[in-house]
mmCIF file of C-alpha atoms in Angstrom:
data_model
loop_
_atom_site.group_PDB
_atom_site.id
_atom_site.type_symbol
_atom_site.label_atom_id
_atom_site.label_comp_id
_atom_site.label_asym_id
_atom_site.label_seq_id
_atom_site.Cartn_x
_atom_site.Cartn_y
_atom_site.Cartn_z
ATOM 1 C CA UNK A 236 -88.558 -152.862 -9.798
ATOM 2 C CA UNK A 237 -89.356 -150.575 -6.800
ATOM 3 C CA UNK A 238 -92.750 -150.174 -5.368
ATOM 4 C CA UNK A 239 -93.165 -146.854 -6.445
ATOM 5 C CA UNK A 240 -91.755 -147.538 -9.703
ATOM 6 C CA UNK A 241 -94.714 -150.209 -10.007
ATOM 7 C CA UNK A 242 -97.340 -147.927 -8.977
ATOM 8 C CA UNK A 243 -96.163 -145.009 -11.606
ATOM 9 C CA UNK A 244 -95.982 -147.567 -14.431
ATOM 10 C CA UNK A 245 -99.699 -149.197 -13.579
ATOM 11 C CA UNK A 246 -100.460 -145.355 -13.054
ATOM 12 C CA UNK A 247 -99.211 -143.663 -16.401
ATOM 13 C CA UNK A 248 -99.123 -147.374 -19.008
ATOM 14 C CA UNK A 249 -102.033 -149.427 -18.129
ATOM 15 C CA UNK A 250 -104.810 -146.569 -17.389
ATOM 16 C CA UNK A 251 -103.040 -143.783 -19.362
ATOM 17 C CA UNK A 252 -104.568 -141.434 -17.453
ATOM 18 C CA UNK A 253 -103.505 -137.435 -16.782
ATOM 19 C CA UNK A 254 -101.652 -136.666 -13.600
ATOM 20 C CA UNK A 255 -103.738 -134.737 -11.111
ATOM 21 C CA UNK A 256 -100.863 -132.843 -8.559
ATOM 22 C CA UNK A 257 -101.865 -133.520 -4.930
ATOM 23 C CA UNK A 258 -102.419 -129.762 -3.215
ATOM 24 C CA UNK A 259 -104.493 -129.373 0.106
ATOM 25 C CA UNK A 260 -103.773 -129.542 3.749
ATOM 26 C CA UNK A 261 -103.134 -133.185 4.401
ATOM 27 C CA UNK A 262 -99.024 -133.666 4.934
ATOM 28 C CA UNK A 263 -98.032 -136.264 1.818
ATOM 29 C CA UNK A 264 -94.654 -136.314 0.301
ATOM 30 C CA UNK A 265 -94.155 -136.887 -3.306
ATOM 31 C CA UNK A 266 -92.219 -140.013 -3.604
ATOM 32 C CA UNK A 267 -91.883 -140.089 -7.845
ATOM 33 C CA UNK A 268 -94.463 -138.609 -11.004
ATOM 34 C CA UNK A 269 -97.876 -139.334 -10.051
ATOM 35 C CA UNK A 270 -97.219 -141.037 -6.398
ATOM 36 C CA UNK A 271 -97.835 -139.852 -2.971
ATOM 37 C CA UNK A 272 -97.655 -140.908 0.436
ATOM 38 C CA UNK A 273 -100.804 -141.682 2.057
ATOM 39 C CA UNK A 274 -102.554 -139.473 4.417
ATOM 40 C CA UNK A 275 -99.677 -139.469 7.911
ATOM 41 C CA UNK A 276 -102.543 -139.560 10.203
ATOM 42 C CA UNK A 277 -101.669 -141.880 12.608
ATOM 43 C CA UNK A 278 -102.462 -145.306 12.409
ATOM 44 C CA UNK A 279 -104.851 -145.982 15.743
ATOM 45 C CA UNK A 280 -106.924 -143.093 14.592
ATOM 46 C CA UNK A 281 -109.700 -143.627 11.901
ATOM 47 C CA UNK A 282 -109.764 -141.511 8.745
ATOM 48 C CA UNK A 283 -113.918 -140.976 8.225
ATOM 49 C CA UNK A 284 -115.241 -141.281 4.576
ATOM 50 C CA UNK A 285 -114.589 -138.838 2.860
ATOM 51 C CA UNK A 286 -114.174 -137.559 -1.149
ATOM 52 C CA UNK A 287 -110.683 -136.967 -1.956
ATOM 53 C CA UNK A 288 -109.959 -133.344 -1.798
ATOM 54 C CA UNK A 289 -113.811 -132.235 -1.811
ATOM 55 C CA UNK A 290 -112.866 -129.127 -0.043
ATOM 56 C CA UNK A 291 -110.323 -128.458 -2.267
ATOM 57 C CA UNK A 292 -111.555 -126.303 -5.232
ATOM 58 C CA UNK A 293 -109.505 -128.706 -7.583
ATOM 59 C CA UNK A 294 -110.150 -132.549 -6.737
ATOM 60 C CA UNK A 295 -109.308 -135.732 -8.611
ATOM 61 C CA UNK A 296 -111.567 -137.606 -10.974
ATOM 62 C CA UNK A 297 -109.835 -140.969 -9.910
ATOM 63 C CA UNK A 298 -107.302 -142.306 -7.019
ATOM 64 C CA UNK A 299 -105.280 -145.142 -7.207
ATOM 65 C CA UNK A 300 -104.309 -147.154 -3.672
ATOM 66 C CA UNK A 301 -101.351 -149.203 -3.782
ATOM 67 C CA UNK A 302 -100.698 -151.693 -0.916
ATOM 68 C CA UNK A 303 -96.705 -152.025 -0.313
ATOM 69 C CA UNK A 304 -96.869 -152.732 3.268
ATOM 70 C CA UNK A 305 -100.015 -154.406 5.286
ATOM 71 C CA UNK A 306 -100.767 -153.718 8.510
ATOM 72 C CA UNK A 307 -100.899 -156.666 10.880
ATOM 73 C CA UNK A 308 -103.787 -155.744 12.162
ATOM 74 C CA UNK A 309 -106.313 -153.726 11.096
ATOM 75 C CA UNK A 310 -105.761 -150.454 8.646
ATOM 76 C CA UNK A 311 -108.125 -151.400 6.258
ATOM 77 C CA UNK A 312 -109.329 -149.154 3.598
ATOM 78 C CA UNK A 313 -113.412 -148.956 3.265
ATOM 79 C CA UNK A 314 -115.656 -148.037 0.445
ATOM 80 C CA UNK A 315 -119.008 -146.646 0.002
ATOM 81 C CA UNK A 316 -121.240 -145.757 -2.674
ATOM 82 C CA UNK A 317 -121.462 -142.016 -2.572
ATOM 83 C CA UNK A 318 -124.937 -142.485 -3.676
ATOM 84 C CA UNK A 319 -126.523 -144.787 -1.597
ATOM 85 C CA UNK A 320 -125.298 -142.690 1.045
ATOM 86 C CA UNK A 321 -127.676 -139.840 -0.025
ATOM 87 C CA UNK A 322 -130.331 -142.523 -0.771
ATOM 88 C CA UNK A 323 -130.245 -144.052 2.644
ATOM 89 C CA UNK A 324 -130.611 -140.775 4.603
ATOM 90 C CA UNK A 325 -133.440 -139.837 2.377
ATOM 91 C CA UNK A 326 -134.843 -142.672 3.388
ATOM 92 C CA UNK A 327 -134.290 -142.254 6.791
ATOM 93 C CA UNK A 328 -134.098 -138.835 7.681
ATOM 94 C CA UNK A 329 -135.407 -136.502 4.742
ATOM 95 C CA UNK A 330 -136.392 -133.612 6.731
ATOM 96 C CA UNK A 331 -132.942 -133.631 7.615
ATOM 97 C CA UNK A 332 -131.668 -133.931 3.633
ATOM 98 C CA UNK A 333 -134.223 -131.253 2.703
ATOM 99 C CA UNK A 334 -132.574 -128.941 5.362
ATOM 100 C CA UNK A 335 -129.155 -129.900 3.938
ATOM 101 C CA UNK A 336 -129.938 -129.022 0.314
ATOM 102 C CA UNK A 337 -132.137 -126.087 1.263
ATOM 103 C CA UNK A 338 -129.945 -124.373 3.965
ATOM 104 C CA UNK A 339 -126.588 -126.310 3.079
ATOM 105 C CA UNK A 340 -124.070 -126.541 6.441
ATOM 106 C CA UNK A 341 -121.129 -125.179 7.664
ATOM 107 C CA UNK A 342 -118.037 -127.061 7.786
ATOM 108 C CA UNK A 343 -115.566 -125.722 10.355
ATOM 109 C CA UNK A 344 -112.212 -126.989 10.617
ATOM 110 C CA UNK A 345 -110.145 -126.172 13.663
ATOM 111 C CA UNK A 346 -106.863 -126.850 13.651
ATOM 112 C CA UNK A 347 -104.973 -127.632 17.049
ATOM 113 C CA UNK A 348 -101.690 -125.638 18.267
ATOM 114 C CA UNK A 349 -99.157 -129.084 18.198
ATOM 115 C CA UNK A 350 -98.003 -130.450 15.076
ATOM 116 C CA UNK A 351 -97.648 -134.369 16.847
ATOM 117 C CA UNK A 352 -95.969 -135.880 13.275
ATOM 118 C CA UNK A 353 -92.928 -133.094 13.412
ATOM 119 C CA UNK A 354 -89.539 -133.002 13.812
ATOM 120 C CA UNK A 355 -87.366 -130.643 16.097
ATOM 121 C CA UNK A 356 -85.839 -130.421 12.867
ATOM 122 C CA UNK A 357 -88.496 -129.081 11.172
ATOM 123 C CA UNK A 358 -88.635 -125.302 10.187
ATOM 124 C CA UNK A 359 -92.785 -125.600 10.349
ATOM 125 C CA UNK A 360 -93.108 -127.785 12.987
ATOM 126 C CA UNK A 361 -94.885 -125.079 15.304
ATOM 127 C CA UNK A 362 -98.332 -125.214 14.406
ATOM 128 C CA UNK A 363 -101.155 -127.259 12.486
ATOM 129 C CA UNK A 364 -101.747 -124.851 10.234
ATOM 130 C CA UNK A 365 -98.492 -123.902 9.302
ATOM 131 C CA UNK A 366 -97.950 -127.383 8.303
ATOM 132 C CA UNK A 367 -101.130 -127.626 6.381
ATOM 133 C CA UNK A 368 -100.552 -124.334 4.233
ATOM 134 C CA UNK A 369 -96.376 -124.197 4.179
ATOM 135 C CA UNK A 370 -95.891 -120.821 5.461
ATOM 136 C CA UNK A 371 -95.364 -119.126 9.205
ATOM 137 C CA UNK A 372 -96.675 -115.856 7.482
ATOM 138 C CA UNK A 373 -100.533 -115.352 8.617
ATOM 139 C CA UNK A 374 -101.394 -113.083 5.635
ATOM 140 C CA UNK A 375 -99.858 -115.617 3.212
ATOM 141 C CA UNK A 376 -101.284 -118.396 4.964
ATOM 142 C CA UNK A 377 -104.535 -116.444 4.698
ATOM 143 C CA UNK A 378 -104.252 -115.961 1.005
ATOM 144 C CA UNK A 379 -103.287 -119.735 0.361
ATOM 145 C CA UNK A 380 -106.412 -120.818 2.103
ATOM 146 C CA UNK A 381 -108.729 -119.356 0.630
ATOM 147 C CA UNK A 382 -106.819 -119.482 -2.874
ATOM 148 C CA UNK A 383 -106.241 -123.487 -2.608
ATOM 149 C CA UNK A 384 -109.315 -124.463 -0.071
ATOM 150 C CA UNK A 385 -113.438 -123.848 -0.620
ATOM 151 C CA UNK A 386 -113.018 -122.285 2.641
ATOM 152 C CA UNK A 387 -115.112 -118.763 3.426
ATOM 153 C CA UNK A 388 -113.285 -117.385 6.316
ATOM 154 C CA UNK A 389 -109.621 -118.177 8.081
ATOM 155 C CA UNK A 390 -109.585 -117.300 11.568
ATOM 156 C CA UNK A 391 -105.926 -117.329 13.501
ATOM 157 C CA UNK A 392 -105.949 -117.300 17.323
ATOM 158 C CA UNK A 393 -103.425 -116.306 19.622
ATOM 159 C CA UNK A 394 -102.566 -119.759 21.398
ATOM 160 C CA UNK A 395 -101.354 -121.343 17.834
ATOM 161 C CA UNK A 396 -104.925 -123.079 16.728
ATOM 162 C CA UNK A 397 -106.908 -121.901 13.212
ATOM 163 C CA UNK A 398 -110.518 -121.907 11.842
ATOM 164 C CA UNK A 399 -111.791 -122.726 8.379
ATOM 165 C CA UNK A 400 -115.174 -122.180 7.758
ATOM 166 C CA UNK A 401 -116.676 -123.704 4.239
ATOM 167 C CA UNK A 402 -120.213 -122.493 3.498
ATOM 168 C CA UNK A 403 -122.733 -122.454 3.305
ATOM 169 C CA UNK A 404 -122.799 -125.128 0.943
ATOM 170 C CA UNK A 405 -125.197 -127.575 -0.425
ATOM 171 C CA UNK A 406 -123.298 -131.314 0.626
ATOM 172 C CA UNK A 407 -125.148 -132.849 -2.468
ATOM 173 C CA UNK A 408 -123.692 -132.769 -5.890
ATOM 174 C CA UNK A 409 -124.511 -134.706 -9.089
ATOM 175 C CA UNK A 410 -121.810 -135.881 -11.155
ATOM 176 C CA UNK A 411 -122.956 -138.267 -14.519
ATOM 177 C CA UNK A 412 -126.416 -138.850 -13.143
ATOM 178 C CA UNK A 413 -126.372 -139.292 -9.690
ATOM 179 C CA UNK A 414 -126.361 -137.598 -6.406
ATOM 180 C CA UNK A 415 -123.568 -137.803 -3.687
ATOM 181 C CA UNK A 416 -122.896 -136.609 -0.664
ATOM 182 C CA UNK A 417 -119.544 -134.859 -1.820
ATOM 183 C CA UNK A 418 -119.046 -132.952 1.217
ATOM 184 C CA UNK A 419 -118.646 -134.499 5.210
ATOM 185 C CA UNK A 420 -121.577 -133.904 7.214
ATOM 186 C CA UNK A 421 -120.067 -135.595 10.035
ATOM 187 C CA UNK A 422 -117.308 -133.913 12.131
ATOM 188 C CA UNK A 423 -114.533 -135.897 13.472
ATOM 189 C CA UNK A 424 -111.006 -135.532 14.868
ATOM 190 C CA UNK A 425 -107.860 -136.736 14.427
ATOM 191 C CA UNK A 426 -106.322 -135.399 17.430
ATOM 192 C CA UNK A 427 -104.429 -132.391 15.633
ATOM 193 C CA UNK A 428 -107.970 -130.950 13.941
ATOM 194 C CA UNK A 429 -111.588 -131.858 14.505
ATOM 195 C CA UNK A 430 -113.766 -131.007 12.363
ATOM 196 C CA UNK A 431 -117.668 -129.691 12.998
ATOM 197 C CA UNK A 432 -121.049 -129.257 10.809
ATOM 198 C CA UNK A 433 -124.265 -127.068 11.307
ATOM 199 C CA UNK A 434 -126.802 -126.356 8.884
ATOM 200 C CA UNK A 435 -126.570 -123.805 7.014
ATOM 201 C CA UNK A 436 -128.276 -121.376 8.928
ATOM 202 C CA UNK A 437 -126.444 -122.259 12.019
ATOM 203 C CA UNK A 438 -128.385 -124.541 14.089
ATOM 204 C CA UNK A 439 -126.705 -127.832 14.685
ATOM 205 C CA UNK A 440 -127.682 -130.847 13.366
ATOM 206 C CA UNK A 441 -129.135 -132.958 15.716
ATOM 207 C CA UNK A 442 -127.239 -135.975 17.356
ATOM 208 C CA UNK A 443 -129.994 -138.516 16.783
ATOM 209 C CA UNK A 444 -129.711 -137.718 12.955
ATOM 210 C CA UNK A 445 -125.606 -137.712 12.763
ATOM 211 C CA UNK A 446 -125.909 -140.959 14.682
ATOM 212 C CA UNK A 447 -128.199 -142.199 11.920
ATOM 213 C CA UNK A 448 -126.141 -141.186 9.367
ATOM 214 C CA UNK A 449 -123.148 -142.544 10.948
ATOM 215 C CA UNK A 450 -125.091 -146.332 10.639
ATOM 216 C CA UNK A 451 -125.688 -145.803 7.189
ATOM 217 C CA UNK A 452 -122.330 -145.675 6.508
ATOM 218 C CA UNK A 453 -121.107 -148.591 8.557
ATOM 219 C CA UNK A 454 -124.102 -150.547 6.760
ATOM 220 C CA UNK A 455 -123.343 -150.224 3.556
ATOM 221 C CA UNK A 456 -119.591 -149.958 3.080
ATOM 222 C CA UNK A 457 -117.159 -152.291 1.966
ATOM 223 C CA UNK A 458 -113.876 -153.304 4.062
ATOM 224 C CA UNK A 459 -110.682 -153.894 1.725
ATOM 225 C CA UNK A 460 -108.264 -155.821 3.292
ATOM 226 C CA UNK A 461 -104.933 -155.089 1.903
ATOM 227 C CA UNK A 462 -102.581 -157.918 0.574
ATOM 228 C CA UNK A 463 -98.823 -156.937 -0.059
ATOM 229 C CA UNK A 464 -99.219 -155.702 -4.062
ATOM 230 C CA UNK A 465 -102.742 -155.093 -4.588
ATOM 231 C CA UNK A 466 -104.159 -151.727 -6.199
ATOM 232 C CA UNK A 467 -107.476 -150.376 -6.177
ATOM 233 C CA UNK A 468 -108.701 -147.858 -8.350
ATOM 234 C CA UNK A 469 -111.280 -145.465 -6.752
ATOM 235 C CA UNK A 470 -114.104 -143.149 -9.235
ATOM 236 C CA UNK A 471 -113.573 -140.289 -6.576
ATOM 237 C CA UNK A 472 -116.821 -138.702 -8.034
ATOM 238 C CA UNK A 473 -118.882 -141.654 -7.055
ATOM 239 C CA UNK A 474 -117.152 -143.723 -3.948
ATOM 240 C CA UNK A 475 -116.296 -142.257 -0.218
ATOM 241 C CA UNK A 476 -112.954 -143.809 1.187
ATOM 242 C CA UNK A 477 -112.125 -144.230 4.637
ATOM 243 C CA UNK A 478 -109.301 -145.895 6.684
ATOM 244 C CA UNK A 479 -109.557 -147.984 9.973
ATOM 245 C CA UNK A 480 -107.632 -148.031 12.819
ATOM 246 C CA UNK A 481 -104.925 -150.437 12.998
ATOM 247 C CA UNK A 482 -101.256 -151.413 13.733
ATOM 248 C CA UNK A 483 -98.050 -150.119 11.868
ATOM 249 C CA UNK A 484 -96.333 -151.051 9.887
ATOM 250 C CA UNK A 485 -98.474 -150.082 6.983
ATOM 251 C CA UNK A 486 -97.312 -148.150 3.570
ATOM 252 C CA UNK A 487 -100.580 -147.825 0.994
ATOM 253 C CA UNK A 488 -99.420 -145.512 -1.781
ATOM 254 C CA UNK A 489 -101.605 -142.881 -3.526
ATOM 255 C CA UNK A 490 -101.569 -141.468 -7.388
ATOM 256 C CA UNK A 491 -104.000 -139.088 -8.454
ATOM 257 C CA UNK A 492 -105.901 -138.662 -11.976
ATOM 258 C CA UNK A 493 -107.665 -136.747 -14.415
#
């Protein structure tokens, strides 16, 4: 039995749990029902916590991770309780919460003009965002955005690069009793899109407080090392997921669920 055929039977026989369909801007191919690729970021660059899909209008209840290829080194996948998160920077900085839940932030994504992970090959390998939203067309591209993302405003400049603005938003949500900090309120790159936060009303949030929150996370997650076979099962209302940087090769498979 194939790898993916072992992560689609755990998925649909042992959980029996709904298929959610992946749709949003990271590139994953559909290998069979209910199993993805996992985010093609490459693997010296970290992936910051984040909730699958929270700025995606429709995100999963649950992931499953399925480890079919380690990394020698590094590549780890790290957890965090989504709620600790907001009750550690309450703790720590709740002037700066109480401007987040009063104001909200911004989110702007900026995507960069080279698509590194394409092909000559490749009929959309011009641009970021034409990757991301499967189209060359601006006004369709447009229309998928803001259909498909919780973005506010698409912005396409000359040179090839984009802008997604999201909110304002309040970060904080409460799903079955607790608050978590569903939405990043750290920026970051990846080296084809970075990623930047304000409050709400457009002041930026200061570096001594990002750098605080940035600690709490690193304090109070949870590394998993990744044996050949294992499978973790992730309440995406209630746990942030990140990845480490590390060495290929490493395949982790991905099914979503209601």
């Amino acid at each position: 039995m194939s790898a993916v055929q072992r992560t689609t039977r755990a998925s649909s026989r042992h959980l029996v749990l709904e298929e959610f369909c992946y749709q949003g801007p990271v590139d994953r191919i559909k290998l069979a029902d209910r199993v993805y690729t996992a985010n093609a970021v490459p693997s010296d660059i970290m992936i910051s916590f984040h909730h699958e899909m929270a700025m995606i209008k429709e995100f999963p209840p649950r992931i499953m991770f399925f480890c079919q290829q380690p990394p020698p080194v590094g590549g780890q996948t790290t957890i965090i309780s989504s709620s600790v998160v907001v009750e550690k920077v309450e703790e720590e900085l709740p002037q700066v919460l109480e401007k987040m839940e009063q104001d909200g932030i911004i989110f702007t994504l900026h995507t960069k003009s080279i698509y590194k992970n394409s092909t000559t090959s490749d009929p959309l390998a011009g641009t970021v965002w034409q990757r991301m939203l499967k189209t060359t067309d601006e006004v369709e591209a447009k229309k998928r955005a803001l259909d498909m993302l919780a973005c506010n405003n698409v912005k396409f400049n000359s040179d090839g690069t984009a802008c997604f603005t999201f909110g304002p938003m309040n970060p904080i949500r409460e799903f079955n009793g607790k608050r978590v900090m569903f939405n990043r309120v750290v920026g970051y790159e990846t080296g084809e899109r970075d990623a930047f936060v304000t409050f709400g009303d457009g002041s930026p949030v200061p570096s001594n407080a990002t750098e605080t929150i940035k600690k709490i996370y690193e304090e109070n997650c949870v590394d998993i090392n990744w044996q050949k076979g294992d499978i973790l099962l992730v309440d995406n209302l209630a746990v942030q997921h990140a990845r480490r940087p590390g060495k290929p090769p490493r395949i982790v498979l991905v099914s979503l669920s209601n």
